[in-house]
Short mmCIF file of C-alpha atoms in Angstrom, two decimals:
data_model
loop_
_atom_site.label_atom_id
_atom_site.label_comp_id
_atom_site.label_asym_id
_atom_site.label_seq_id
_atom_site.Cartn_x
_atom_site.Cartn_y
_atom_site.Cartn_z
CA MET A 154 -14.79 -13.34 5.07
CA VAL A 155 -15.18 -10.57 2.48
CA MET A 156 -12.86 -7.73 3.38
CA CYS A 157 -13.07 -5.53 0.29
CA LYS A 158 -16.12 -3.51 -0.60
CA VAL A 159 -15.60 -1.47 -3.76
CA SER A 160 -17.46 1.76 -3.15
CA ALA A 161 -20.09 2.88 -5.63
CA PHE A 162 -19.16 6.55 -5.79
CA PRO A 163 -19.07 8.10 -9.26
CA ILE A 164 -15.83 8.74 -11.11
CA GLU A 165 -15.38 11.74 -13.37
CA ALA A 166 -13.26 11.02 -16.43
CA VAL A 167 -10.82 13.89 -16.97
CA ASP A 168 -9.62 12.78 -20.35
CA SER A 169 -10.81 10.02 -22.65
CA PRO A 170 -8.68 7.22 -24.11
CA SER A 171 -9.46 8.38 -27.64
CA GLU A 172 -7.78 11.72 -26.92
CA ARG A 173 -4.48 10.14 -25.92
CA PRO A 174 -1.68 9.27 -28.34
CA GLY A 175 -0.39 5.77 -28.97
CA ARG A 176 2.19 4.02 -26.82
CA CYS A 177 5.67 5.46 -26.70
CA HIS A 178 8.10 3.47 -28.85
CA ASN A 179 10.75 3.77 -26.13
CA ALA A 180 8.56 2.30 -23.39
CA VAL A 181 9.80 -0.71 -21.44
CA SER A 182 8.03 -3.86 -22.62
CA THR A 183 5.35 -3.80 -19.94
CA ALA A 184 2.50 -3.50 -22.45
CA GLY A 185 -0.35 -5.78 -21.49
CA ARG A 186 1.37 -7.16 -18.36
CA ILE A 187 1.97 -4.37 -15.81
CA GLY A 188 -0.40 -1.49 -15.14
CA ILE A 189 0.41 1.46 -12.86
CA ALA A 190 -2.09 3.06 -10.50
CA ILE A 191 -1.54 6.16 -8.36
CA THR A 192 -3.82 7.87 -5.84
CA THR A 193 -3.24 11.56 -5.22
CA LYS A 194 -4.82 14.47 -3.36
CA ASP A 195 -3.71 18.10 -3.64
CA ARG A 196 -0.13 17.09 -4.49
CA TRP A 197 0.12 17.95 -8.17
CA ALA A 198 3.77 19.02 -7.97
CA ASP A 199 4.76 15.71 -6.36
CA LEU A 200 2.72 13.81 -8.93
CA ALA A 201 4.38 15.72 -11.78
CA MET A 202 7.81 14.68 -10.50
CA THR A 203 6.73 11.05 -10.17
CA LEU A 204 5.27 10.93 -13.67
CA ASP A 205 8.37 12.57 -15.04
CA ARG A 206 10.53 9.91 -13.36
CA LEU A 207 8.30 7.14 -14.68
CA GLU A 208 8.68 8.55 -18.18
CA ALA A 209 12.45 8.77 -17.78
CA TYR A 210 12.45 5.19 -16.52
CA GLY A 211 10.94 4.08 -19.81
CA LEU A 212 7.36 3.56 -18.65
CA ALA A 213 5.63 6.13 -20.86
CA GLY A 214 2.87 4.29 -22.69
CA THR A 215 2.37 1.76 -19.91
CA GLU A 216 -1.29 1.64 -18.82
CA THR A 217 -1.32 4.23 -16.04
CA ILE A 218 -4.27 5.55 -14.05
CA VAL A 219 -4.09 8.51 -11.66
CA MET A 220 -6.99 8.80 -9.24
CA ASP A 221 -7.65 12.25 -7.80
CA ASP A 222 -9.09 11.53 -4.35
CA GLY A 223 -11.25 14.66 -4.13
CA SER A 224 -8.57 17.34 -4.40
CA GLU A 225 -9.61 20.91 -3.71
CA LEU A 226 -8.53 21.80 -7.25
CA PRO A 227 -8.63 19.29 -10.12
CA ALA A 228 -5.56 18.24 -12.08
CA PRO A 229 -4.01 21.18 -13.96
CA GLN A 230 -4.55 21.04 -17.69
CA SER A 231 -0.83 21.54 -18.22
CA LEU A 232 -0.15 18.35 -16.25
CA MET A 233 -2.62 16.31 -18.30
CA THR A 234 -1.19 17.70 -21.52
CA ARG A 235 2.40 17.03 -20.45
CA PHE A 236 1.61 13.40 -19.53
CA SER A 237 -0.94 12.59 -22.20
CA TRP A 238 -0.23 8.85 -21.90
CA VAL A 239 -1.76 8.87 -18.39
CA ARG A 240 -5.46 8.34 -17.74
CA PHE A 241 -6.64 10.89 -15.18
CA GLU A 242 -9.75 10.11 -13.12
CA ARG A 243 -11.40 12.22 -10.44
CA SER A 244 -13.43 11.13 -7.44
CA PRO A 245 -15.77 13.94 -6.33
CA PHE A 246 -15.41 12.78 -2.71
CA SER A 247 -12.31 11.94 -0.72
CA LEU A 248 -12.61 8.22 0.03
CA GLY A 249 -9.04 7.66 1.23
CA TYR A 250 -6.19 5.82 -0.43
CA VAL A 251 -7.20 2.38 0.90
CA VAL A 252 -10.56 2.58 -0.88
CA GLN A 253 -9.04 4.12 -3.99
CA ARG A 254 -6.38 1.42 -4.30
CA ASN A 255 -9.14 -1.19 -4.33
CA ARG A 256 -11.07 0.75 -6.95
CA LEU A 257 -8.00 1.17 -9.12
CA ALA A 258 -7.43 -2.59 -9.02
CA THR A 259 -10.82 -3.04 -10.68
CA MET A 260 -10.12 -0.34 -13.28
CA LEU A 261 -6.81 -1.66 -14.62
CA SER A 262 -6.86 -4.25 -17.39
CA THR A 263 -3.39 -5.76 -16.84
CA PRO A 264 -2.59 -8.97 -14.93
CA LEU A 265 -0.13 -7.11 -12.68
CA TYR A 266 -0.87 -4.00 -10.64
CA LEU A 267 1.99 -1.66 -9.70
CA SER A 268 0.61 0.54 -6.94
CA LEU A 269 2.57 3.75 -6.33
CA ASP A 270 2.16 6.73 -4.04
CA ASP A 271 2.28 10.06 -5.84
CA ASP A 272 5.76 10.67 -4.39
CA SER A 273 7.30 7.25 -5.18
CA PHE A 274 8.94 5.83 -8.31
CA PRO A 275 11.45 3.13 -9.36
CA ILE A 276 15.09 4.15 -9.69
CA HIS A 277 16.94 0.84 -10.15
CA GLY A 278 16.18 -2.55 -11.62
CA GLU A 279 13.87 -4.00 -14.26
CA LEU A 280 10.17 -4.10 -13.52
CA VAL A 281 9.60 -6.47 -16.42
CA LYS A 282 11.81 -9.12 -14.82
CA ALA A 283 10.11 -8.53 -11.46
CA GLY A 284 6.74 -9.08 -13.12
CA GLU A 285 7.92 -12.22 -14.86
CA TRP A 286 9.25 -13.62 -11.58
CA LEU A 287 5.97 -12.84 -9.81
CA GLU A 288 3.84 -14.49 -12.50
CA GLU A 289 5.98 -17.62 -12.46
CA ARG A 290 5.76 -18.05 -8.67
CA PRO A 291 2.42 -19.73 -7.85
CA ASP A 292 2.58 -19.03 -4.10
CA ALA A 293 3.29 -15.29 -4.54
CA VAL A 294 0.50 -12.72 -4.53
CA GLY A 295 2.80 -9.69 -4.66
CA LEU A 296 6.25 -8.15 -4.40
CA ALA A 297 7.65 -5.69 -1.92
CA PHE A 298 10.62 -3.58 -3.00
CA PRO A 299 13.49 -1.88 -1.14
CA ILE A 300 12.37 1.67 -0.30
CA LEU A 301 14.95 4.45 -0.32
CA GLU A 302 13.96 7.42 1.85
CA THR A 303 17.05 8.83 3.56
CA GLY A 304 19.58 8.66 0.73
CA ASN A 305 21.46 5.63 2.11
CA GLU A 306 21.55 4.15 -1.38
CA ALA A 307 24.70 2.06 -1.01
CA GLU A 308 23.13 -0.34 1.48
CA ILE A 309 20.18 -1.01 -0.80
CA LEU A 310 22.24 -1.33 -3.97
CA ALA A 311 24.46 -3.88 -2.25
CA LEU A 312 21.44 -6.19 -2.05
CA LEU A 313 20.38 -6.01 -5.70
CA SER A 314 21.59 -9.55 -6.39
CA VAL A 315 19.91 -11.12 -3.33
CA PRO A 316 17.19 -13.63 -4.39
CA PRO A 317 13.57 -12.80 -3.46
CA TYR A 318 12.40 -13.97 -0.04
CA PRO A 319 9.05 -13.93 1.83
CA VAL A 320 8.41 -11.03 4.20
CA ARG A 321 5.96 -10.23 6.99
CA LEU A 322 4.47 -7.20 5.25
CA PHE A 323 5.12 -4.66 2.51
CA VAL A 324 5.34 -0.87 2.29
CA GLY A 325 2.31 0.58 0.54
CA CYS A 326 4.12 3.41 -1.27
CA ALA A 327 5.23 0.93 -3.97
CA HIS A 328 4.32 -2.71 -4.50
CA LEU A 329 3.46 -5.08 -7.34
CA LEU A 330 0.42 -7.37 -7.10
CA LYS A 331 -1.26 -10.10 -9.10
CA ARG A 332 -4.33 -8.00 -9.72
CA GLU A 333 -7.05 -10.64 -10.01
CA LEU A 334 -5.68 -12.68 -7.11
CA PHE A 335 -5.52 -9.52 -4.99
CA LEU A 336 -9.21 -8.91 -5.65
CA LYS A 337 -10.10 -12.57 -5.15
CA LEU A 338 -8.48 -12.46 -1.72
CA GLY A 339 -10.65 -9.46 -0.85
CA GLY A 340 -8.36 -6.51 -1.54
CA TYR A 341 -7.63 -4.13 1.31
CA TRP A 342 -10.03 -4.04 4.24
CA GLU A 343 -11.56 -0.60 3.81
CA PHE A 344 -12.77 -0.35 7.39
CA LEU A 345 -9.16 0.41 8.37
CA HIS A 346 -9.37 3.54 6.18
CA TYR A 347 -5.78 4.64 6.78
CA TYR A 348 -2.71 2.58 7.83
CA CYS A 349 -2.08 -1.12 8.50
CA GLU A 350 -3.86 -2.32 5.35
CA GLU A 351 -0.60 -3.87 4.07
CA PRO A 352 0.13 -6.22 7.01
CA GLU A 353 -3.58 -7.04 7.28
CA PHE A 354 -3.73 -8.11 3.64
CA THR A 355 -0.43 -10.01 3.94
CA ILE A 356 -1.73 -12.05 6.87
CA ARG A 357 -5.02 -12.75 5.12
CA ALA A 358 -3.18 -13.92 2.02
CA TRP A 359 -0.89 -16.08 4.17
CA LYS A 360 -3.97 -17.88 5.54
CA GLN A 361 -4.72 -18.89 1.94
CA SER A 362 -1.10 -20.06 1.41
CA TYR A 363 0.05 -16.97 -0.53
CA CYS A 364 3.09 -14.86 0.30
CA ILE A 365 4.43 -11.38 -0.28
CA TYR A 366 8.03 -11.63 -1.44
CA HIS A 367 10.71 -9.00 -1.05
CA TYR A 368 12.31 -8.42 -4.46
CA PRO A 369 15.67 -6.67 -3.88
CA SER A 370 16.53 -6.18 -7.57
CA VAL A 371 14.14 -3.22 -7.99
CA THR A 372 14.60 -0.11 -5.84
CA ILE A 373 11.93 2.51 -5.17
CA LYS A 374 12.63 6.12 -4.23
CA HIS A 375 10.10 7.55 -1.76
CA ASN A 376 10.34 11.34 -1.59
CA LYS A 377 7.86 11.38 1.31
CA SER A 378 6.10 14.64 0.56
CA ALA A 379 5.08 16.80 3.50
CA VAL A 380 1.95 18.01 1.67
CA GLN A 381 -1.29 16.51 3.06
CA ARG A 382 0.68 14.55 5.67
CA ASN A 383 -1.03 15.00 9.05
CA VAL A 384 1.09 13.49 11.84
CA ALA A 385 -1.67 13.61 14.46
CA LYS A 386 -4.12 11.86 12.13
CA SER A 387 -1.50 9.25 11.31
CA ILE A 388 -0.82 8.55 15.00
CA ARG A 389 -4.54 8.12 15.71
CA TYR A 390 -5.14 5.65 12.89
CA TRP A 391 -1.86 3.81 13.45
CA THR A 392 -2.67 3.23 17.13
CA ARG A 393 -6.25 2.16 16.41
CA ASN A 394 -5.49 -0.09 13.46
CA GLU A 395 -2.57 -1.87 15.10
CA LEU A 396 -4.97 -3.12 17.75
CA TRP A 397 -7.64 -4.06 15.21
CA LEU A 398 -5.07 -5.92 13.12
CA LYS A 399 -4.18 -8.07 16.10
CA ALA A 400 -7.84 -8.56 17.01
CA LEU A 401 -8.50 -9.89 13.52
CA HIS A 402 -5.58 -12.24 13.16
CA TYR A 403 -3.58 -12.96 16.32
CA PRO A 404 -4.14 -16.10 18.41
CA LEU A 405 -6.08 -15.10 21.54
CA PRO A 406 -3.18 -15.18 24.08
CA PHE A 407 -1.04 -12.94 21.86
CA PHE A 408 -3.95 -10.56 21.25
CA ILE A 409 -4.55 -10.17 25.00
CA ILE A 410 -0.85 -9.47 25.55
CA ASN A 411 -0.97 -6.79 22.84
CA VAL A 412 -4.04 -5.11 24.32
CA ILE A 413 -2.12 -4.74 27.58
CA THR A 414 1.24 -3.73 26.12
CA LEU A 415 0.45 -1.81 22.92
CA LEU A 416 -0.12 1.64 24.42
CA PRO A 417 2.88 1.51 26.81
CA HIS A 418 5.02 0.22 23.94
CA PHE A 419 4.05 3.12 21.66
CA LEU A 420 4.62 5.70 24.39
CA ARG A 421 7.99 4.19 25.30
CA THR A 422 9.39 3.78 21.78
CA SER A 423 7.76 6.49 19.63
CA PRO A 424 8.49 10.21 20.14
CA ASN A 425 5.50 11.03 17.91
CA HIS A 426 3.15 9.08 20.17
CA ARG A 427 4.51 10.89 23.22
CA ARG A 428 4.19 14.30 21.55
CA HIS A 429 0.64 13.49 20.45
CA LEU A 430 -0.56 11.77 23.60
CA GLY A 431 -4.12 13.02 23.14
CA VAL A 432 -4.68 11.50 19.70
CA THR A 433 -2.81 8.36 20.76
CA LEU A 434 -5.38 7.89 23.54
CA VAL A 435 -8.21 8.71 21.12
CA GLY A 436 -6.99 6.04 18.71
CA PHE A 437 -6.65 3.45 21.47
CA SER A 438 -10.10 4.29 22.86
CA GLU A 439 -11.68 4.12 19.42
CA ALA A 440 -10.08 0.71 18.86
CA LEU A 441 -11.63 -0.62 22.06
CA PHE A 442 -15.02 1.01 21.42
CA LYS A 443 -15.40 -0.58 17.97
CA LEU A 444 -13.71 -3.83 18.89
CA PRO A 445 -17.01 -5.81 18.97
CA PHE A 446 -17.56 -5.02 15.26
CA VAL A 447 -13.99 -5.98 14.35
CA TRP A 448 -14.29 -9.15 16.42
CA LYS A 449 -17.12 -10.35 14.16
CA HIS A 450 -14.56 -10.60 11.35
CA ARG A 451 -11.99 -12.36 13.49
CA SER A 452 -10.23 -15.29 11.81
CA PRO A 453 -7.01 -15.86 13.74
CA LEU A 454 -3.89 -17.53 12.46
CA SER A 455 -3.08 -20.92 13.86
CA LEU A 456 -0.23 -20.88 16.35
CA GLU A 457 2.04 -22.51 13.76
CA GLN A 458 1.13 -19.94 11.09
CA PHE A 459 1.59 -17.10 13.58
CA LEU A 460 5.06 -18.21 14.63
CA ILE A 461 6.20 -18.66 11.03
CA MET A 462 4.85 -15.24 10.09
CA ARG A 463 6.54 -13.54 13.04
CA LYS A 464 9.91 -14.99 12.07
CA ARG A 465 9.76 -13.49 8.60
CA PRO A 466 11.85 -10.36 8.05
CA LEU A 467 10.50 -6.91 7.32
CA PRO A 468 11.10 -5.28 3.92
CA LEU A 469 14.08 -2.96 3.60
CA VAL A 470 13.46 0.78 4.11
CA ARG A 471 16.42 3.14 4.35
#
């Protein structure tokens, strides 16, 4: 089952490699091993902060690609000049971050792919050691990291010495992947468009005996920008894609249970779903309407695989 279709839309190069200076002498030794890719849209101030933090973290000179997903205004020249070690690309159409993350995986040249949101960056730990651990672990396709959102840093820092362990999914704002294996497994399923691509990929990888590991020794700060963050749109896609995810991968009895219980569960447990009842119903209706297409791609976990997966913990977000 091929789940990734790299779209053939043109990319406009904003600056050329020949115009950029050589690698920074103070860069962490990620050269040739870890590449960074960021998708952004109309959030140049957030991106500037992230790039500044990456530079302060010692990653200036690391292969870094920023994909502008059809912003209303292109990247400011001052931004490109300030971060001349970054390769800026521009998509003339907004394809969505799921599609762009797949495209970026094909554009990087490094074995490892650090995918970041434009408002996320590492604040603790050594990425080099994380990359070395990932490359040495044959059953690992990627690493999830502790995500700090609310400022409760002490709880996350207390876990820095915990050994890596397999998890049920990862948080898309920051994760490290074996790039070629990620593509071989099909990348993200672009039909989802927005939300649930991480657990869907994790389950698909698990079917091929690969795991996502939580790596507590590197911490990511997620500033969670409010720019271009549409709650109603998020609720619609979240509701729809949760059902599609289960249609693709859950054993039939568990899928049927989720069809019956998903909407009441969301309305009972999520204030956002209750406040946006209309788009919640739209998302659920859309999921059912297009279910025959999704069903054609169905490849459910065995009961044993499903039970093992469900027992795995979630990554840490605080």
